[in-house]
XYZ file of C-alpha atoms in Angstrom:
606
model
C 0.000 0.000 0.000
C 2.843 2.208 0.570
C 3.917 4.439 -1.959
C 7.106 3.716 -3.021
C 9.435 4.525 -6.024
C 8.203 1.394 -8.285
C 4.983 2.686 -7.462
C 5.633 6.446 -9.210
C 6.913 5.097 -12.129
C 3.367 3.443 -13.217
C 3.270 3.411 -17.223
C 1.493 1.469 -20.160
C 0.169 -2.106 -18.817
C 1.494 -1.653 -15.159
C -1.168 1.532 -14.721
C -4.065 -0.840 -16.068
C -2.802 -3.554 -14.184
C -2.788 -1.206 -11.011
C -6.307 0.044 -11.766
C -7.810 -3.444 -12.115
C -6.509 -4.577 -8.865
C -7.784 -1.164 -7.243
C -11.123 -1.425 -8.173
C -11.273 -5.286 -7.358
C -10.187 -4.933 -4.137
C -11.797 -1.511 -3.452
C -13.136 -2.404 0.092
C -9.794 -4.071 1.499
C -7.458 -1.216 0.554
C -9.879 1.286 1.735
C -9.867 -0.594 5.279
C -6.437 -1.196 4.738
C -6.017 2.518 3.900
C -8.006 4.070 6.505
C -5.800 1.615 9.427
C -2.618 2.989 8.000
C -3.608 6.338 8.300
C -5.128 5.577 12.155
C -1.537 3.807 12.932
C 0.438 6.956 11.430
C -1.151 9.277 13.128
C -2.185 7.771 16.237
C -0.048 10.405 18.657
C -2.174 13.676 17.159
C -3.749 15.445 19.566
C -7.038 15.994 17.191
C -7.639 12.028 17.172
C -6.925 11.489 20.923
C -9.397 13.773 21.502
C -12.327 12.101 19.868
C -10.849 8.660 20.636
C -10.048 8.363 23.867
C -7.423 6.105 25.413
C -4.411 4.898 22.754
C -5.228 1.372 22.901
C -8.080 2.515 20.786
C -6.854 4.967 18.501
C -6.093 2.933 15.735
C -9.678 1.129 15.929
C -11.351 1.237 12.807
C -15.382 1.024 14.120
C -13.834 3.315 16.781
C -13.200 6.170 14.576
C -16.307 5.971 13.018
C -18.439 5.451 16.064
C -16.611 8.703 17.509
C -15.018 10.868 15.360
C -17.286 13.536 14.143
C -18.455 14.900 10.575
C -16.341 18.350 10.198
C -16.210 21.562 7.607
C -13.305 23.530 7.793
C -14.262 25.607 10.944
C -14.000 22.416 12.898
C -10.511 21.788 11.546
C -9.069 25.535 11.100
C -8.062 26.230 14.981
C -5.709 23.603 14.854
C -4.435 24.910 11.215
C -3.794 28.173 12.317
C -1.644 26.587 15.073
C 0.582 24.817 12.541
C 0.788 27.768 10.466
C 2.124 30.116 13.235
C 4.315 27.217 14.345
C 3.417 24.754 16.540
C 3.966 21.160 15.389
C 2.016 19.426 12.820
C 1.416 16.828 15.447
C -1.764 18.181 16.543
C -3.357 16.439 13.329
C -0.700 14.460 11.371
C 2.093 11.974 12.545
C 4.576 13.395 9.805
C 5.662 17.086 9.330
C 3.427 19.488 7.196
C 5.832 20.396 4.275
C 3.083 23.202 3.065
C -0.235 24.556 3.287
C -2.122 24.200 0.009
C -4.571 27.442 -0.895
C -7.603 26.407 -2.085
C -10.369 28.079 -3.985
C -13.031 27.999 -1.685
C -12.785 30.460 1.186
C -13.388 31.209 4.831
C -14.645 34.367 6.120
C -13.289 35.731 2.931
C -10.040 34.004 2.861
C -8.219 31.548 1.118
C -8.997 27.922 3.161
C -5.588 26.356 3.754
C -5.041 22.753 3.625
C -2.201 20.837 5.377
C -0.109 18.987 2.762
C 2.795 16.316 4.030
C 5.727 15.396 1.441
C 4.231 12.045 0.422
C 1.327 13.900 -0.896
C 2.947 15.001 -3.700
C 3.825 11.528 -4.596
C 0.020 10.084 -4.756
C -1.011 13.585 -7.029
C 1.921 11.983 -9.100
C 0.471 8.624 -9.242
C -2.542 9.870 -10.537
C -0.766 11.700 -12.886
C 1.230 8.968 -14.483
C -2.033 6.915 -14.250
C -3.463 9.593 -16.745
C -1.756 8.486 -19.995
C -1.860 4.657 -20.120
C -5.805 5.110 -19.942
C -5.739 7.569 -22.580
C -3.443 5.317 -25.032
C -6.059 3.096 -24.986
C -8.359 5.326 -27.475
C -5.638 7.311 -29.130
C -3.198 5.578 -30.232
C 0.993 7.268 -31.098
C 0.864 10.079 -28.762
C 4.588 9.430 -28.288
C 5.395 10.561 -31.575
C 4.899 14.150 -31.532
C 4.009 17.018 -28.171
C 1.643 18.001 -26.143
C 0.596 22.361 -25.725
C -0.546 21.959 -22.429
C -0.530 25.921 -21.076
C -0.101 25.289 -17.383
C 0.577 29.034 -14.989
C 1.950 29.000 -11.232
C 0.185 30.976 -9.032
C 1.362 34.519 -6.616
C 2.850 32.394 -3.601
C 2.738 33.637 0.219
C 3.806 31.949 3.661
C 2.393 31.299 6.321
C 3.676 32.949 9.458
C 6.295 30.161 10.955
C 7.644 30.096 6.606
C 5.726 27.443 5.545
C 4.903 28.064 2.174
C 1.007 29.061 0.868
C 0.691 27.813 -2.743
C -2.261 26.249 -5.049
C -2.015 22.646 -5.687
C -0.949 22.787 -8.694
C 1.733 25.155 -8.029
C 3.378 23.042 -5.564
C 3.218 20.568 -8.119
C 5.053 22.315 -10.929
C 7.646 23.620 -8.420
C 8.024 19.948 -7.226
C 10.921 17.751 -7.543
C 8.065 15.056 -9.257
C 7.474 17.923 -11.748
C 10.864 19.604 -12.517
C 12.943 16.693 -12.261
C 10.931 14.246 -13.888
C 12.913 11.914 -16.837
C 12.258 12.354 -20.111
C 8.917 10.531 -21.328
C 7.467 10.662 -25.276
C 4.318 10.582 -24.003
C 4.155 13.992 -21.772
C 7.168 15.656 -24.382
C 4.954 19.350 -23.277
C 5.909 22.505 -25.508
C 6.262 25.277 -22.995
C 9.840 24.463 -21.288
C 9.592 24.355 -17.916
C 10.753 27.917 -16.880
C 7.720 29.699 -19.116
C 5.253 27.681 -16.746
C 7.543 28.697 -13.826
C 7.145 31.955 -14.242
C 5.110 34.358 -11.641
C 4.127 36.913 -14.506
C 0.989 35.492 -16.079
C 1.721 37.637 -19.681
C 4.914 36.698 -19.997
C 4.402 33.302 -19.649
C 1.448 33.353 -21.351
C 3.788 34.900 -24.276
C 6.559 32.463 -24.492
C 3.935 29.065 -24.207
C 2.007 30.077 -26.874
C 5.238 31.180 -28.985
C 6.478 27.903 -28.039
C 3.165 26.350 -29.055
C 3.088 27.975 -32.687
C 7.141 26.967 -32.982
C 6.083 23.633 -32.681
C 2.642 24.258 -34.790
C 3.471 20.877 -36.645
C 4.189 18.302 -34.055
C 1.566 19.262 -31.275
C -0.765 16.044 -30.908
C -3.180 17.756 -28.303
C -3.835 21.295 -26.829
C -4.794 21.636 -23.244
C -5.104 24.013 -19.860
C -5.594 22.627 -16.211
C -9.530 24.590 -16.782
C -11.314 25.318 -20.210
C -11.236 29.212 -18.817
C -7.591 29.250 -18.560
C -8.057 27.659 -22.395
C -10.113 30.483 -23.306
C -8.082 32.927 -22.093
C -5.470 32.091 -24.125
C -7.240 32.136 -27.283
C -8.204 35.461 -26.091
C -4.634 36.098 -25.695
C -3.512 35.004 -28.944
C -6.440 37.148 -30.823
C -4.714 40.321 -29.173
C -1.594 39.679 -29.984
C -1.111 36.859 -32.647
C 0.938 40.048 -34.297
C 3.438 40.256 -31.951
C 4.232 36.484 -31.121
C 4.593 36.033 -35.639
C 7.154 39.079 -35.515
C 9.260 37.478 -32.694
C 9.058 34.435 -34.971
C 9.699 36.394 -38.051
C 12.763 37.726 -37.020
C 13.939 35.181 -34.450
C 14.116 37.702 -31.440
C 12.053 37.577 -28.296
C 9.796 40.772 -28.208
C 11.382 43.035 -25.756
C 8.667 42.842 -23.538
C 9.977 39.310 -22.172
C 12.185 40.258 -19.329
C 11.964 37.904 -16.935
C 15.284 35.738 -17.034
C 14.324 31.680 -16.991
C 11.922 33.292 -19.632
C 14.794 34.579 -21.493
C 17.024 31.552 -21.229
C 14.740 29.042 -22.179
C 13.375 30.694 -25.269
C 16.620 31.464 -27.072
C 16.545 27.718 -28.177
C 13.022 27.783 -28.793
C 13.983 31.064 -31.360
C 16.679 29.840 -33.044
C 16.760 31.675 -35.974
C 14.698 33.525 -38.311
C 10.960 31.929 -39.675
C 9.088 34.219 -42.062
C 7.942 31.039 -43.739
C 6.398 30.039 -40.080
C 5.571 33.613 -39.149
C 3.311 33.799 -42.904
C 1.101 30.740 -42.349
C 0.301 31.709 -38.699
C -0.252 35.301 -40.198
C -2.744 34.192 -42.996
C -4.287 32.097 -40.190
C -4.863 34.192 -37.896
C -6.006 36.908 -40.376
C -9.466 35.283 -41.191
C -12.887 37.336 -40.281
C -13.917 34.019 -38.328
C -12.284 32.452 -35.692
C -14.008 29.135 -35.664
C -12.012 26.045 -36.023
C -8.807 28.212 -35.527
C -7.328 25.254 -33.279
C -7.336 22.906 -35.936
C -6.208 25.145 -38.242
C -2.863 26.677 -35.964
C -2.523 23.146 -34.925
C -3.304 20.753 -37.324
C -2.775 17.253 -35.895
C -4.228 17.513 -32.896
C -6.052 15.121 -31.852
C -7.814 16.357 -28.303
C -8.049 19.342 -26.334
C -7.948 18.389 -22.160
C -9.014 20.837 -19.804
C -11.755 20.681 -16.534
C -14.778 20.788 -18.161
C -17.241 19.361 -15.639
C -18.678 21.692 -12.509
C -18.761 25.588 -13.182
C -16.664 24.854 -16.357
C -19.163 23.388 -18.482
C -20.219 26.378 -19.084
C -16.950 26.904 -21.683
C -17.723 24.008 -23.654
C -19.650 25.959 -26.431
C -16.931 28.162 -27.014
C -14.260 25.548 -26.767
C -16.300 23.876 -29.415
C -16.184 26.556 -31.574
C -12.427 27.325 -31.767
C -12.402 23.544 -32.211
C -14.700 23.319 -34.957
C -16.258 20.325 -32.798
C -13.537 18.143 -34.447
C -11.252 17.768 -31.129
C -12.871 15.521 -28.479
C -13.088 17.867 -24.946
C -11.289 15.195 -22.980
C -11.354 15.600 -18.700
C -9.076 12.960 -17.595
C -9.007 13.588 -13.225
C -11.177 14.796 -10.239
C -9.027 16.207 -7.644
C -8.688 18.961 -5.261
C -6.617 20.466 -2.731
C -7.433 18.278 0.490
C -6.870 15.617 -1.865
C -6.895 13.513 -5.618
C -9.524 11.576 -5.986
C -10.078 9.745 -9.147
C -9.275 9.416 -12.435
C -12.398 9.352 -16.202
C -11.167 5.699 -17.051
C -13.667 7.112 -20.930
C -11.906 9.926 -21.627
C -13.191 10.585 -24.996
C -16.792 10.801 -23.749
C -19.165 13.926 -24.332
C -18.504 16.480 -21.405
C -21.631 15.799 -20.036
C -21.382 12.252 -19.369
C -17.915 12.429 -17.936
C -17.971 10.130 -14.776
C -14.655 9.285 -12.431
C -13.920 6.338 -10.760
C -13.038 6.715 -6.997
C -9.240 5.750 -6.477
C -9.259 3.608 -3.180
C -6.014 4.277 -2.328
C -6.039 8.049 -2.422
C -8.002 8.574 0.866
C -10.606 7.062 3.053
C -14.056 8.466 1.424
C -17.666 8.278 2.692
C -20.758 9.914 1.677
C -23.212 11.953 2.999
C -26.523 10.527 1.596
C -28.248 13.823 -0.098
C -32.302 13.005 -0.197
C -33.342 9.349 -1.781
C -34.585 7.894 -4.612
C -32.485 9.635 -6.803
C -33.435 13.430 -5.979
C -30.963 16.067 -4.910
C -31.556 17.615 -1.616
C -29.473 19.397 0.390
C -30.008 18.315 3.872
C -27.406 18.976 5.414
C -26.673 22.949 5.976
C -22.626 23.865 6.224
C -22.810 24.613 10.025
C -24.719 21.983 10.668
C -23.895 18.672 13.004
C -23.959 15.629 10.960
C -25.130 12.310 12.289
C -22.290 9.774 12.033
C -24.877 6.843 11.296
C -25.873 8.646 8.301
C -22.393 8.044 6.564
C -21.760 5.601 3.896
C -18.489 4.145 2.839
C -17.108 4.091 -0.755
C -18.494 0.121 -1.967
C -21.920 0.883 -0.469
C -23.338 3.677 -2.141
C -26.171 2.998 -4.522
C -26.538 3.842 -8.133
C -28.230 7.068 -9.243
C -28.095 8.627 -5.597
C -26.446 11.748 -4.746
C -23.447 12.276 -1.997
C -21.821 14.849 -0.522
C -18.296 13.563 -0.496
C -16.517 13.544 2.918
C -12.824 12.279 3.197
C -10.009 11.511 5.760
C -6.206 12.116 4.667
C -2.979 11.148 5.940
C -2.202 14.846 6.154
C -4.628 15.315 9.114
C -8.041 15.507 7.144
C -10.818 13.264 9.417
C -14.474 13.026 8.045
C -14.217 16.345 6.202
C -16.974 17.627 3.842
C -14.954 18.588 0.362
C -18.608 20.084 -0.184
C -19.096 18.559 -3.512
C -22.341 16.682 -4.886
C -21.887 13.964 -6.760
C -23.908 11.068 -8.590
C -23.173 7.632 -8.626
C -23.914 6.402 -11.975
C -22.200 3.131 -12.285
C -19.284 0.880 -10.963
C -15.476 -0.225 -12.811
C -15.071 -3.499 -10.538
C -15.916 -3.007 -7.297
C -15.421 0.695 -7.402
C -18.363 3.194 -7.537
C -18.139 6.156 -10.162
C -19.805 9.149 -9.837
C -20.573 12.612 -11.949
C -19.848 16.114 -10.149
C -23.090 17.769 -9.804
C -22.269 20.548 -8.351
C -20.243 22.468 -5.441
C -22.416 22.970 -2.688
C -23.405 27.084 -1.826
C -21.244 28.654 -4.665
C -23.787 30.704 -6.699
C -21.655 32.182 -9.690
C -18.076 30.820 -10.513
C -16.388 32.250 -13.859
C -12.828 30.679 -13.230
C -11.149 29.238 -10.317
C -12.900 31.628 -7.827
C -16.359 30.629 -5.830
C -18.625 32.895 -4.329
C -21.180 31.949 -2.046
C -24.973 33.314 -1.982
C -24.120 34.856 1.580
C -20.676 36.330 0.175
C -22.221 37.865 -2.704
C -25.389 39.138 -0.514
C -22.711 41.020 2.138
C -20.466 42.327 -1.151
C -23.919 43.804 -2.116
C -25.376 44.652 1.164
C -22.008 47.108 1.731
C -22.292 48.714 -1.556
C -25.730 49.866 -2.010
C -25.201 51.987 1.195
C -23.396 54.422 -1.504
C -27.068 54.875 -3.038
C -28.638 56.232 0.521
C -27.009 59.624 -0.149
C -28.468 59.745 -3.521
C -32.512 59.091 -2.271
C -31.807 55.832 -3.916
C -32.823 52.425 -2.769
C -31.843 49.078 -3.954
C -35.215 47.094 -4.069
C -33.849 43.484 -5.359
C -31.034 41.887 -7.260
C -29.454 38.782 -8.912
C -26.157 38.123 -10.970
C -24.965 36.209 -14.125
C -21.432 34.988 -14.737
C -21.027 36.507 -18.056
C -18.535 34.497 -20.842
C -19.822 35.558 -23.674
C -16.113 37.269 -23.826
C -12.752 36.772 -22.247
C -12.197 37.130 -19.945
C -15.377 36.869 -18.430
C -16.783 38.821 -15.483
C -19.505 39.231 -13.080
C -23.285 41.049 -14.040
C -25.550 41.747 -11.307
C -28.686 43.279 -12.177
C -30.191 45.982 -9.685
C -33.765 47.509 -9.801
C -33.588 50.587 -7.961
C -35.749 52.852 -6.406
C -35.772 56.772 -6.464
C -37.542 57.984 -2.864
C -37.615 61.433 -1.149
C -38.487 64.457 -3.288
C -37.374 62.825 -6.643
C -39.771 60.992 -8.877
C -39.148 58.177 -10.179
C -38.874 59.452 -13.719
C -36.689 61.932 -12.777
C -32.556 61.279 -13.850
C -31.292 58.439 -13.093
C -28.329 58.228 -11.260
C -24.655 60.149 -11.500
C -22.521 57.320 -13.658
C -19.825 57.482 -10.953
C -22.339 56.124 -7.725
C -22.950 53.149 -9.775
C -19.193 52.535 -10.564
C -18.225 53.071 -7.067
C -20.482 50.491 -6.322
C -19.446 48.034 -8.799
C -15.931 48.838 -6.991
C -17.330 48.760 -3.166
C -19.032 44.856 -4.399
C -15.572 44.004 -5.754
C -13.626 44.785 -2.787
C -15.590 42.895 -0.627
C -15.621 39.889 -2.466
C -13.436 37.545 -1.229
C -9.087 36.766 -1.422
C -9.539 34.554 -4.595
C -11.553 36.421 -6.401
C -9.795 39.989 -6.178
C -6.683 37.374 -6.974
C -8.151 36.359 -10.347
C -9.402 39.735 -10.796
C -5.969 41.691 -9.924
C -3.346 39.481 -10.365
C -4.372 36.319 -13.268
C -6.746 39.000 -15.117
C -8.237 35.835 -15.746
C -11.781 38.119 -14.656
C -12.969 41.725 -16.035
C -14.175 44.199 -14.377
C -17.858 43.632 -12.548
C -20.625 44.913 -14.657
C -23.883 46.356 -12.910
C -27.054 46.592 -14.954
C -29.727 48.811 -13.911
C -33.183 47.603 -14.817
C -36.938 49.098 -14.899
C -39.136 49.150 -11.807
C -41.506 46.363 -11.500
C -38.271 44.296 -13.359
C -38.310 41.443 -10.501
C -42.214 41.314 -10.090
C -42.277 39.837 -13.954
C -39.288 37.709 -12.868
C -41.148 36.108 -10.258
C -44.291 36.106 -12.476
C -42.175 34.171 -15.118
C -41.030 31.813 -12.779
C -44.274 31.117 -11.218
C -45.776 30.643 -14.761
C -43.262 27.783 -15.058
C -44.211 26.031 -12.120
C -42.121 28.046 -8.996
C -44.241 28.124 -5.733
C -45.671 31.469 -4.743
C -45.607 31.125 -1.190
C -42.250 29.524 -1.623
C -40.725 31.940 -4.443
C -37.794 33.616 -3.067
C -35.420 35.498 -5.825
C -32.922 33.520 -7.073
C -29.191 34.587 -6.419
C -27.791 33.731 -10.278
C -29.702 33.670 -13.166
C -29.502 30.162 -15.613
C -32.464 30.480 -17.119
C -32.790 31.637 -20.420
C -35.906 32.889 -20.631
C -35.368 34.505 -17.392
C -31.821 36.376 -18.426
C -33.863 36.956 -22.065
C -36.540 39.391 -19.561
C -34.123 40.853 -17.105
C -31.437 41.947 -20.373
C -34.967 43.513 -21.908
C -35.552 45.746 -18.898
C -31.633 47.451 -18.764
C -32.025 51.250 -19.090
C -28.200 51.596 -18.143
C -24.704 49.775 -17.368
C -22.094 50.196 -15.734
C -18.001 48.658 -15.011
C -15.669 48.693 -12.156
C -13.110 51.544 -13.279
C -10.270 49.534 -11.456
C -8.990 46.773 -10.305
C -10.133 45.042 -6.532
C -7.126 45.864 -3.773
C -4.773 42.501 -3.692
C -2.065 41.507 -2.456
C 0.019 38.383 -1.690
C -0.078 37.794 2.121
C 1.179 35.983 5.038
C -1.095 33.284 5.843
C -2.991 33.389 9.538
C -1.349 35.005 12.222
């Protein structure tokens, strides 16, 4: 069960092999799983606490008769104790290495998950589990490269100098990542330093010049998320010019200063292409964009981003650039408290992409979410679980939904990841299950969440600029907007003119609604000023001003189409159609953010 060095170097028939016996044996190595982690970290103060007296502490119906069901609230205390330097004892028998920053948030913040050094090596299992599944449906990807546009993320440290990073940044900076030998099946364009590098343009710059070098022998295209994918199309309509004239004339544009950057590329730009630089010219020079993948890189075979959750809202566009020639390929399920599983049909349409549970990533169980196959939510973020109610990974039942709860060797017990899934079949012995949704996050554009009660305080603080004005915010709702790149945030606000003003009078001065667009920004939350600030991988947040009486026909609408009336309470995003067709009919002005969200790179919990 370990994870040893044979282990990491999983390829071809060995990978299959591995996932076979997995799946076969899913029970066993979950028990077997859940032990080790009991017998590792049987001195932490967290489990003694639950499970009183040592002889027990490594007693499997033990922990789950008495350890409880926990969000991160339960768990931060003794986080914030690690981070300002006490020892990672209080959860975890071997020392924290990092804290991982993920994108959901606490009280506005990044949450930060403990990480130990042998969690890198099971993210790299999955990893080199990825391949082998895909060779078995497309066939010589060793004989040519892979674009895969991957960005490190603005890094901080906790208090004691543990280092704050994303996942996947600790990933690329990782000895599994940097040092890892030469394989023809993951031979990536970008060279290493490019997707090192902190400043998102630059390195934007020199993968996609890299990309377009090696125009001829890229097999597939790809981005961790289909927005990041996106944005670089974006990218490359803005300046397609500049990247052909550094090929043109063999020179990095000027604008490239950041050293690794620099070395790298000077073999990438060996010399002079005008032959190069004049196809990706004529190219790029067409009215219509569609199909331009296909047509920049003509043998690729599959684009492979995230396209399930929040990001299936990209697949239209992906599928134009694409033509809807390139399969939209999602090969993993993972997140920062831990990797989860792996889509053993990778070519499948996005919407029936389903992953099968790795058993020997972490010990999972599921919160049962209503029965008979419908989704409820009955279980509120706050509130105390009943342990009884859990079920363990072989025992869930097909077409049911789960909220998935998991316990890591890094000092995770019973914690709610706050994702819904589906089970919708089994590979062996081992469920697999769809992602539904992430539980309280009402509008998501890129790697950023924000919850209905973030969204309603963001709001609640701005439309105090209005009371000056005899204005009065009577109702709103938002729509994450992607119709361009990058995308942004629209939140559509009826309001009401009071006092000695009629309501036909002027509306309001340009600059109160702007403000507020700024004051809603601001107190948004740490990841989404981040993307906003720092990966520009958001514009600027659009309000809409719409008629009176606008939210009296929305709730008309909605109660035409079924919606209780004693029940109907506004909805906090918009996904109807019909619904967004009414409210963009009843906009009588708009207005942007004039500037960017304060951000900065912090020290983590003091």
């Amino acid at each position: 069960m370990a994870m040893d060095g044979k282990k990491l170097e999983y390829k071809g028939e060995e990978a299959l092999k591995e996932i076979e016996r997995l799946t076969m044996k899913a029970a066993e190595v979950q028990e077997s799983l859940l032990k080790q982690i009991l017998t590792q970290n049987r001195e932490t103060e967290y489990l003694n606490k639950y499970m009183r007296g040592e002889k027990n502490v490594t007693d499997i119906t033990e922990f789950r008769r008495c350890v409880p069901v926990i969000t991160y609230e339960r768990i931060f205390p003794y986080i914030q104790r690690i981070a300002n330097g006490e020892d990672s004892s209080l959860i975890t028998g071997h020392p924290i290495t990092e804290m991982l920053c993920s994108s959901g948030t606490s009280a506005g913040e990044p949450k930060m998950m403990p990480s130990i050094a042998e969690d890198l090596e099971r993210r790299t299992f999955v990893y080199n589990l990825i391949m082998p599944i895909i060779n078995q449906y497309v066939p010589d990807l060793d004989e040519g490269k892979a674009m895969y546009l991957y960005f490190v993320k603005a890094e901080m440290s906790t208090p004691c100098g543990l280092p704050a990073r994303t996942v996947l940044t600790s990933y690329y900076k990782s000895k599994h990542f940097k040092c890892r030998t030469h394989d023809p099946w993951n031979d990536y364009t970008s060279p290493d330093q490019t997707i090192l590098c902190n400043d998102s343009n630059q390195s934007m710059h020199c993968q996609l010049l890299a990309g377009l070098v090696h125009r001829r022998q890229v097999l597939r295209l790809g981005a961790v998320f289909a927005s990041a994918l996106l944005r670089a199309i974006s990218f490359l309509e803005r300046n397609w010019r500049h990247l052909c004239e550094d090929i043109r004339t063999g020179q990095l544009s000027s604008i490239i200063t950041d050293p690794g950057c620099l070395s790298c590329m000077s073999t990438v730009l060996s010399s002079p292409d005008p032959r190069l630089a004049d196809e990706i010219t004529r190219i790029c020079s067409q009215k219509s964009w569609k199909g331009i993948l296909c047509q920049l890189w003509p043998k690729a075979k599959y684009i492979e981003a995230v396209v399930t959750g929040s990001m299936a809202q990209y697949v239209p566009a992906l599928k134009h650039y694409s033509d809807g020639k390139l399969p939209l390929v999602c090969t993993m399920y993972a997140s920062s408290e831990c990797y989860f599983g792996v889509n053993l049909k990778p070519l499948c349409d996005p919407a029936d992409v389903a992953f099968t549970l790795l058993p020997n990533m972490g010990y999972f169980e599921f919160l049962p979410l209503g029965h008979n196959g419908t989704l409820l939510i009955d279980f509120d973020e706050g509130e105390q679980v009943p342990i009884d109610k859990l079920v363990d990974l072989v025992h869930v039942k097909l077409g049911c939904f789960y909220e998935l709860v998991v316990t890591t060797f890094s000092g995770l017990y019973r914690y709610r990841i706050g994702d819904v899934l589906q089970v919708v079949g089994f590979y062996n012995n081992a469920p697999q299950f769809r992602f539904i949704c992430r539980r309280n996050v009402v509008i998501s554009i890129d790697t950023e969440k924000t919850n209905e009660e973030d969204l309603h305080r963001s709001v609640t603080m701005a439309k105090k600029l209005l009371e000056p004005h005899d204005a009065l915010l009577v109702e709103y709702t938002s729509y994450p907007d992607t119709s361009s790149v990058p995308g942004h945030y629209v939140l559509y606000w009826e309001i009401l003119h009071c006092g000695t003003k009629t309501e036909s009078e002027a509306p309001l001065d340009g600059n109160v609604l702007e403000e507020c667009c700024v004051a809603v920004e601001e107190q948004l939350d740490y990841v989404y000023r981040r993307c906003r600030s720092n990966d520009k991988s958001l514009g600027p947040l659009e309000i809409r001003v719409v008629q009176p009486g606008t939210f009296d026909a929305l709730m008309d609408l909605f109660i035409s189409q079924g919606a209780s009336i004693n029940q109907y309470k506004t909805p906090r995003c918009i996904k109807s159609k019909k619904a967004l067709k009414l409210l963009k009919s009843k906009v009588t002005a708009s207005f942007f953010s004039p500037r960017d969200p304060k951000w900065a790179p912090k020290m983590c919990s003091s």
